[in-house]
Every structure is written in structure tokens, then in C-alpha cells.
Coordinates of C-alpha atoms and ligand atoms in Angstrom, one line a residue:
X134 CA 5.9 -8.5 22.4
X135 CA 8.4 -5.8 22.2
X136 CA 8.3 -2.9 19.7
X137 CA 10.5 -3.5 16.7
X138 CA 12.1 -0.9 14.5
X139 CA 12.8 -0.9 10.8
X140 CA 15.1 2.0 10.0
X141 CA 14.7 3.6 6.5
X142 CA 18.2 5.0 5.8
X143 CA 17.5 7.8 3.4
X144 CA 20.2 10.3 4.5
X145 CA 18.7 13.5 5.9
X146 CA 15.3 12.0 5.2
X147 CA 15.9 8.8 7.2
X148 CA 13.2 7.6 9.6
X149 CA 12.0 4.7 11.7
X150 CA 9.1 2.5 11.3
X151 CA 8.0 1.3 14.7
X152 CA 6.0 -1.9 14.7
X153 CA 4.2 -3.4 17.7
X154 CA 1.2 -3.5 20.0
X155 CA -0.2 -0.5 21.8
X156 CA 1.6 2.1 19.8
X157 CA -1.4 4.4 19.5
X158 CA -1.5 4.7 23.3
X159 CA 2.3 5.3 23.3
X160 CA 2.2 7.8 20.5
X161 CA 3.0 10.8 22.7
X162 CA 6.2 9.2 24.0
X163 CA 7.2 8.2 20.4
X164 CA 6.6 11.7 18.9
X165 CA 7.5 14.1 21.7
X166 CA 11.2 14.3 20.8
X167 CA 10.3 15.6 17.3
X168 CA 8.2 18.5 18.5
X169 CA 9.4 22.1 19.1
X170 CA 6.1 22.8 20.8
X171 CA 3.7 20.2 22.3
X172 CA 0.9 20.5 19.7
X173 CA 0.1 18.4 16.5
X174 CA -2.6 18.4 13.8
X175 CA -4.3 15.1 13.1
X176 CA -5.8 14.3 9.7
X177 CA -8.1 11.3 9.7
X178 CA -11.5 10.0 8.4
X179 CA -14.7 9.3 10.2
X180 CA -14.7 5.5 10.5
X181 CA -11.1 5.4 11.7
X182 CA -11.8 8.4 14.0
X183 CA -14.7 6.5 15.6
X184 CA -12.4 3.5 16.3
X185 CA -9.0 5.0 17.2
X186 CA -9.0 8.8 17.6
X187 CA -9.6 8.8 21.3
X188 CA -6.8 6.3 22.0
X189 CA -4.4 8.3 19.9
X190 CA -5.4 11.6 21.6
X191 CA -5.1 10.1 25.0
X192 CA -1.7 8.7 24.0
X193 CA -0.6 12.2 23.0
X194 CA -2.0 13.8 26.1
X195 CA -0.1 11.4 28.3
X196 CA 3.0 13.1 27.0
X197 CA 1.5 16.6 27.4
X198 CA 0.8 17.0 23.6
X199 CA -2.4 18.8 22.6
X200 CA -4.0 18.2 19.2
X201 CA -6.5 19.6 16.6
X202 CA -8.3 17.1 14.4
X203 CA -9.9 17.2 10.9
X204 CA -11.9 14.1 10.1
X205 CA -12.9 13.7 6.5
X206 CA -15.4 11.3 4.8
X207 CA -14.1 7.8 4.4
X208 CA -13.4 6.4 1.0
X209 CA -11.3 7.1 -2.2
X210 CA -13.3 10.2 -3.2
X211 CA -11.6 12.1 -0.3
X212 CA -8.3 11.7 -2.1
X213 CA -9.2 14.4 -4.5
X214 CA -8.5 18.1 -5.2
X215 CA -11.5 18.9 -2.9
X216 CA -10.1 16.8 -0.1
X217 CA -6.6 18.4 -0.5
X218 CA -8.1 21.9 -0.4
X219 CA -9.9 21.1 2.8
X220 CA -6.9 19.6 4.4
X221 CA -4.5 22.4 3.5
X222 CA -6.9 25.2 4.3
X223 CA -7.6 23.6 7.6
X224 CA -3.9 23.2 8.5
X225 CA -3.4 26.8 7.6
X226 CA -6.4 27.9 9.6
X227 CA -5.0 26.0 12.6
X228 CA -1.8 27.9 12.2
X229 CA 0.3 24.8 11.8
X230 CA 3.8 26.0 11.5
X231 CA 6.8 24.8 9.3
X232 CA 8.4 23.1 12.3
X233 CA 5.1 21.4 13.5
X234 CA 4.1 17.8 12.7
X235 CA 1.0 16.5 11.0
X236 CA -0.3 13.1 11.9
X237 CA -2.0 10.9 9.3
X238 CA -4.3 8.5 11.2
X239 CA -5.9 6.1 8.7
X240 CA -5.4 3.8 5.7
X241 CA -3.9 4.5 2.4
X242 CA -6.3 7.3 1.4
X243 CA -5.6 9.4 4.5
X244 CA -1.9 8.6 4.4
X245 CA -1.5 9.7 0.8
X246 CA -3.7 12.8 1.2
X247 CA -2.1 14.0 4.5
X248 CA 1.3 13.3 3.1
X249 CA 0.7 15.4 0.0
X250 CA -0.9 18.2 2.0
X251 CA 2.2 18.1 4.3
X252 CA 4.5 18.2 1.2
X253 CA 3.0 21.4 -0.1
X254 CA 1.8 23.2 3.0
X255 CA 4.3 26.0 3.7
X256 CA 6.5 24.3 1.1
X257 CA 6.7 21.2 3.3
X258 CA 6.1 20.2 6.9
X259 CA 7.0 16.9 8.6
X260 CA 4.3 14.2 9.0
X261 CA 3.9 11.0 10.9
X262 CA 2.1 8.1 9.4
X263 CA -0.1 6.1 11.8
X264 CA -1.5 3.5 9.4
X265 CA -4.6 1.7 10.5
X266 CA -5.0 -0.8 7.7
X267 CA -2.8 -3.8 7.0
X268 CA -2.3 -2.4 3.4
X269 CA -1.1 0.9 4.7
X270 CA 1.2 -0.7 7.3
X271 CA 3.0 -2.8 4.8
X272 CA 2.9 -0.6 1.8
X273 CA 1.5 2.9 1.5
X274 CA 2.8 4.4 4.8
X275 CA 6.4 3.6 3.9
X276 CA 8.4 5.1 1.0
X277 CA 7.1 8.6 0.7
X278 CA 4.6 8.3 -2.2
X279 CA 1.9 10.8 -1.6
X280 CA -0.8 12.2 -3.8
X281 CA -4.4 12.5 -4.9
X282 CA -6.6 11.1 -7.8
X283 CA -7.8 13.3 -10.6
X284 CA -10.4 12.9 -13.4
X285 CA -7.7 11.2 -15.4
X286 CA -6.9 8.5 -12.9
X287 CA -5.5 7.4 -9.6
X288 CA -2.4 8.9 -8.0
X289 CA -1.6 11.1 -11.0
X290 CA -0.8 14.2 -8.9
X291 CA 1.5 14.0 -6.0
X292 CA 5.0 14.2 -4.5
X293 CA 7.7 12.1 -3.0
X294 CA 7.6 13.3 0.6
X295 CA 9.0 10.8 3.2
X296 CA 7.3 10.6 6.6
X297 CA 9.4 11.5 9.7
X298 CA 8.1 8.5 11.6
X299 CA 5.7 5.6 11.0
X300 CA 3.8 4.0 13.9
X301 CA 2.4 0.6 12.9
X302 CA 0.2 -0.5 15.8
X303 CA -0.6 -4.2 15.4
X304 CA -3.6 -4.0 17.7
X305 CA -5.5 -1.7 15.3
X306 CA -5.6 -4.6 12.8
X307 CA -8.2 -6.3 15.1
X308 CA -10.8 -3.8 14.0
X309 CA -10.5 -4.7 10.3
X310 CA -13.1 -6.8 8.6
X311 CA -11.8 -10.2 7.4
X312 CA -12.2 -8.9 3.8
X313 CA -10.1 -5.8 4.5
X314 CA -7.4 -7.8 6.3
X315 CA -7.1 -10.3 3.4
X316 CA -7.0 -7.4 0.9
X317 CA -4.0 -6.1 2.8
X318 CA -2.5 -9.6 2.9
X319 CA -2.4 -9.3 -0.9
X320 CA 0.4 -6.8 -0.5
X321 CA 2.1 -8.9 2.1
X322 CA 2.3 -12.0 0.0
X323 CA 3.4 -9.8 -2.9
X324 CA 6.7 -9.2 -1.1
X325 CA 7.3 -13.0 -0.8
X326 CA 6.6 -13.4 -4.5
X327 CA 8.7 -10.5 -5.7
X328 CA 11.9 -10.9 -3.7
X329 CA 12.0 -13.4 -0.9
X330 CA 11.0 -17.0 -1.5
X331 CA 11.7 -18.0 2.2
X332 CA 9.1 -15.3 3.2
X333 CA 6.6 -16.9 0.8
X334 CA 7.4 -20.3 2.4
X335 CA 6.9 -18.8 5.9
X336 CA 3.5 -17.3 4.7
X337 CA 2.4 -20.6 3.4
X338 CA 2.9 -22.0 6.9
X339 CA 1.8 -19.1 9.0
X340 CA -0.7 -17.1 6.8
X341 CA -3.8 -18.9 8.1
X342 CA -2.9 -18.4 11.8
X343 CA -2.0 -14.8 11.1
X344 CA -5.4 -14.1 9.4
X345 CA -7.1 -15.8 12.4
X346 CA -5.5 -13.1 14.6
X347 CA -2.1 -14.2 15.9
X348 CA -0.4 -10.9 16.8
X349 CA 3.2 -12.1 16.9
X350 CA 2.8 -13.5 13.4
X351 CA 1.1 -10.3 12.2
X352 CA 4.0 -8.2 13.7
X353 CA 6.6 -10.4 12.0
X354 CA 4.8 -10.2 8.6
X355 CA 4.6 -6.4 8.9
X356 CA 8.3 -6.2 9.9
X357 CA 9.5 -8.3 7.0
X358 CA 7.3 -6.5 4.5
X359 CA 8.4 -3.1 5.7
X360 CA 12.1 -4.2 5.7
X361 CA 11.7 -5.4 2.1
X362 CA 10.0 -2.2 1.1
X363 CA 12.7 -0.1 2.8
X364 CA 15.5 -2.0 1.1
X365 CA 13.9 -1.3 -2.3
X366 CA 13.0 2.3 -1.6
X367 CA 16.6 3.0 -0.4
X368 CA 17.9 1.6 -3.7
X369 CA 15.5 3.6 -5.8
X370 CA 13.5 6.2 -4.0
X371 CA 11.9 7.9 -7.0
X372 CA 11.2 4.7 -9.0
X373 CA 13.8 5.0 -11.8
X374 CA 14.3 1.2 -11.7
X375 CA 13.9 -1.4 -9.0
X376 CA 11.1 0.3 -7.1
X377 CA 8.8 -0.8 -10.0
X378 CA 9.2 -4.3 -8.6
X379 CA 6.8 -3.3 -5.8
X380 CA 4.2 -3.1 -8.6
X381 CA 4.1 -6.9 -9.1
X382 CA 0.5 -7.7 -10.1
X383 CA -0.4 -4.0 -10.2
X384 CA -0.7 -3.5 -14.0
X385 CA -3.4 -6.1 -14.1
X386 CA -4.8 -4.8 -10.9
X387 CA -5.1 -1.2 -12.2
X388 CA -7.0 -2.4 -15.3
X389 CA -9.3 -4.5 -13.2
X390 CA -10.0 -1.7 -10.7
X391 CA -10.8 0.6 -13.7
X392 CA -13.0 -2.1 -15.2
X393 CA -14.9 -2.4 -11.9
X394 CA -15.3 1.3 -11.5
X395 CA -13.0 1.5 -8.4
X396 CA -16.0 0.1 -6.5
X397 CA -16.1 -2.4 -3.7
X398 CA -16.6 -5.2 -6.3
X399 CA -12.8 -5.3 -6.1
X400 CA -10.6 -3.9 -3.3
X401 CA -7.1 -2.8 -4.3
X402 CA -5.4 -5.6 -2.4
X403 CA -7.8 -8.1 -4.0
X404 CA -6.8 -6.9 -7.4
X405 CA -3.1 -7.1 -6.4
X406 CA -3.6 -10.8 -5.5
X407 CA -5.4 -11.6 -8.7
X408 CA -2.8 -9.5 -10.6
X409 CA 0.0 -11.5 -9.1
X410 CA -1.6 -14.8 -10.1
X411 CA -2.0 -13.5 -13.6
X412 CA 1.6 -12.2 -13.7
X413 CA 2.9 -15.6 -12.7
X414 CA 0.7 -17.3 -15.3
X415 CA 2.0 -15.0 -18.0
X416 CA 5.6 -15.5 -16.7
X417 CA 5.2 -19.3 -17.0
X418 CA 3.6 -19.1 -20.5
X419 CA 6.5 -16.8 -21.6
X420 CA 9.0 -19.3 -20.4
X421 CA 10.4 -17.1 -17.6
X422 CA 9.4 -19.4 -14.7
X423 CA 8.1 -23.0 -14.3
X424 CA 4.5 -23.9 -14.5
X425 CA 4.6 -25.0 -10.8
X426 CA 5.1 -21.4 -9.7
X427 CA 1.7 -20.0 -10.8
X428 CA 0.0 -23.2 -9.4
X429 CA 1.7 -22.6 -6.0
X430 CA 0.8 -18.9 -6.0
X431 CA -2.9 -19.7 -6.7
X432 CA -3.0 -22.6 -4.2
X433 CA -1.8 -20.3 -1.4
X434 CA -4.2 -17.5 -2.2
X435 CA -7.0 -20.0 -2.3
X436 CA -6.0 -21.5 1.0
X437 CA -6.2 -18.0 2.5
X438 CA -9.7 -17.6 1.1
X439 CA -8.7 -14.8 -1.2
X440 CA -9.9 -13.8 -4.6
X441 CA -7.5 -15.5 -6.9
X442 CA -8.9 -15.6 -10.4
X443 CA -10.9 -13.3 -12.8
X444 CA -13.8 -15.7 -12.0
X445 CA -13.8 -14.4 -8.4
X446 CA -14.8 -10.9 -9.4
X447 CA -18.5 -10.4 -9.2
X448 CA -20.5 -8.7 -12.1
X449 CA -19.6 -8.0 -15.7
X450 CA -16.0 -7.5 -16.9
X451 CA -15.0 -6.2 -20.4
X452 CA -13.3 -8.5 -22.9
X453 CA -9.6 -9.3 -23.0
X454 CA -8.9 -6.5 -25.6
X455 CA -10.5 -3.9 -23.4
X456 CA -8.6 -5.0 -20.4
X457 CA -5.4 -4.9 -22.4
X458 CA -6.2 -1.4 -23.5
X459 CA -6.8 -0.4 -19.8
X460 CA -3.4 -1.9 -19.0
X461 CA -1.9 0.5 -21.5
X462 CA -2.8 3.4 -19.2
X463 CA -0.3 2.1 -16.6
X464 CA 2.3 4.6 -15.2
X465 CA 5.0 2.1 -16.2
X466 CA 4.4 2.8 -19.9
X467 CA 7.6 4.4 -21.4
X468 CA 7.5 5.8 -25.0
X469 CA 4.2 3.9 -25.5
X470 CA 5.6 0.6 -24.5
X471 CA 4.2 -1.2 -21.5
X472 CA 6.7 -2.7 -19.0
X473 CA 5.7 -5.7 -17.0
X474 CA 6.8 -7.1 -13.7
X475 CA 7.4 -10.8 -14.4
X476 CA 9.0 -13.6 -12.3
X477 CA 11.8 -16.1 -12.9
X478 CA 10.6 -17.9 -9.8
X479 CA 8.7 -17.2 -6.6
X480 CA 10.9 -14.5 -5.0
X481 CA 12.6 -13.4 -8.2
X482 CA 10.7 -10.7 -10.0
X483 CA 12.1 -8.5 -12.7
X484 CA 11.0 -5.7 -15.0
X485 CA 10.7 -6.3 -18.7
X486 CA 9.1 -4.8 -21.8
X487 CA 9.6 -8.2 -23.5
X488 CA 6.2 -9.7 -23.0
X489 CA 4.0 -10.8 -25.9
X490 CA 0.7 -9.1 -25.8
X491 CA -0.7 -12.2 -27.4
X492 CA 0.2 -14.3 -24.3
X493 CA -1.3 -11.7 -22.0
X494 CA -4.5 -11.6 -24.2
X495 CA -4.8 -15.4 -24.1
X496 CA -4.3 -15.6 -20.3
X497 CA -7.0 -12.9 -19.8
X498 CA -9.3 -14.5 -22.3
X499 CA -9.0 -17.9 -20.6
X500 CA -9.6 -16.3 -17.2
X501 CA -12.7 -14.5 -18.5
X502 CA -14.0 -17.6 -20.2
X503 CA -13.7 -19.5 -16.9
X504 CA -16.2 -17.0 -15.5
X505 CA -19.0 -18.4 -17.6
X506 CA -18.3 -22.1 -17.4
Ligands
LIG192 N1 3.2 1.1 -3.6 C1 4.3 1.0 -4.4 C2 5.4 2.0 -4.0 O1 5.4 2.5 -3.0 O2 6.4 2.1 -4.8

């Protein structure tokens, strides 16, 4: 399987996303041309470091590149002011210069944190994303959203800072648990639902073999997802319009994540899948799309063995009004009005404020009622 490239044409911030097998071991050859001196700083977390750091360092050393590493605790709490302070102070103590490159080796937490640290360290150094989760490969490593969580919520402090290169090594996906793989798949299937119905058709056929481990299918799914993300980011880098489409299912997801305390009761990608099913149900009830579309979405998620309905979330959930109120905290609120990503069909999402809260409440209430029957 050859390495494929998706180019993200953002003018003087353009970069390549390289997708294929064995990229960690080839990292030195991929990165060397970017470096004024053969030395990099690697930010990672302990679980990822145990699985992949030696391979990455050997890949760098093969091209004569030395490295220093800071490994932080795994988990969302690292994406915090404390984590940011540690990362930036460490980069400064390592005397990382303006022309040097920081490597983010990890999932979305490390990518967002290392990206933000790179955005502000010496007023901006370049960074390379080496995403190790499916979710990070298809979403968070591409597009330049970086940041941390605060007491007030997730991703509320950050910067747009595009990476200079993304290395998506398909082999690292082998080390994911089936649950983590499927959570990442929630973001993959989102692309089919929001903008490319033939990709959704393809996933219906190929999704199960991909989840079972077929690497050529995994590489193709990552390539198509990254290409779609690139197309949208290039149209609307700072989310003034179309980029919000990437948040299909996310308004519901963010409310459900808050309601479950950002715990492992619900992983982000699982919430995205449930949120997409809810968004299609609300779209159908609002007359935007046919009733067959939400049924088809749910059928595919269920075939993949994914969480699909509110009933699939373990433990207590608040009532529909409380969930609606949590949805009101969404970043897409403008002048107090919530905007939704709805769909006219599978592959045709659009942004609208014209959604009846009554319909949303009813869909949520029915989903919650199904938990007790
Ligand atoms: N994850 C959504 C975005 O990058 O815009």
C-alpha cells in the first residue's frame, strides 16, 4: 500500500497530510526537509508513549534527527491550563527555537494541547501532528483547531494554528481497543452523512471489514475523510460559515458529554454517532429530510455495533429540558439563538436556526423514555 497525500491548500499555511502504513518508522525522512537543525521536541502521553514512542524515535534517528520528549498523563484533564504550562515551560527549558518543530504524538488531547503550546511558544513555532487515534487522524489533527478546556467548558481557550505536516500512520490503529476504534468511526461516518452520500454508501458496504482490521479500507476511509475536511477548512478556515457543518451531531453530543460528566460512560465519538442519529430524526420530523434517512443512519450505526440511541448510554441522564438547556451552551449560539446542523438527505447537511425546540424536546423525551421501557 503506497503512502497517499491530501494537500491542504491554505496559502502560506498549506501542508500535506500523509496517510499510509509504517509512517512512524519513516518519520525522519518525512520531516527532515523541514528542519534547520536535526533536533525536534516530542509531546506525547504515557499510554501512547509506551506503544509508539520508540518506533517514532527510531524513525527520526534513522534520518539523524535527535529528540527530547515530554510525556504527560493520558486523558482529558491534561488539556488544561496546568498541562499547557507544563508543555510550554518544558519547550522553553529545552531551548526549542522559533525555527524548530514540535511533534504531537497522540490523540486529540495531545494534538490540541501541543498545537496550542506551539501557537503561543515564542509567538508561534511549527508543529507536526502524528495522530494515533482514528478520531485524531480523521478530524482533530487536520484544520488547525488547537486549545485547552477551562472550568467553563471544553475547548474554550485556543487558537487556529495549522500544523506544518500530518503523518497518519494506519498501522497505529491496530493498537486501539474496538471501542476506541468505533468511537473514531463516529467521526468517519459523519463525513458521509454531512456531505458525501456515496461515501456513506461505501461505508455501509465496507465499514464492518474496516472495523475488523482491513488496512487498505482504513487508509481509504481516512483519505476520504481528510479530503472532505480539507475541502471544508479551505472554504472556511475560522468557522464563519461552512466549517460548522463538521459539527453535525455535535450539539447533541456536547450536551450528552456534559450530562455524563465527560466520563467514559460516553466517549466523544460515541456521542457524535448518537448526536447524528438525533440530528437526522429532528431533520425528518421538521420536514427537512425523509423518514427513511434517520432509519438508514441508525441501521448502519447498529450494524457497526455502535451506540446509536440515548438508550445505549449507561447510567442516569437528566430530562429533556435539562438536555435542551445544556445544548444552549453550544459554541454555535449566536445572539442567544442556537443554530443546528440539519440534513436534507444523507450527504446534504446545512446550518439553520429554524428548528422548533418543541420537536427537539419531543425527540429527546422519546429517546429518554425508551431507556426505561
Ligand atoms: N472538529 C471540527 C472542526 O475542526 O471544525
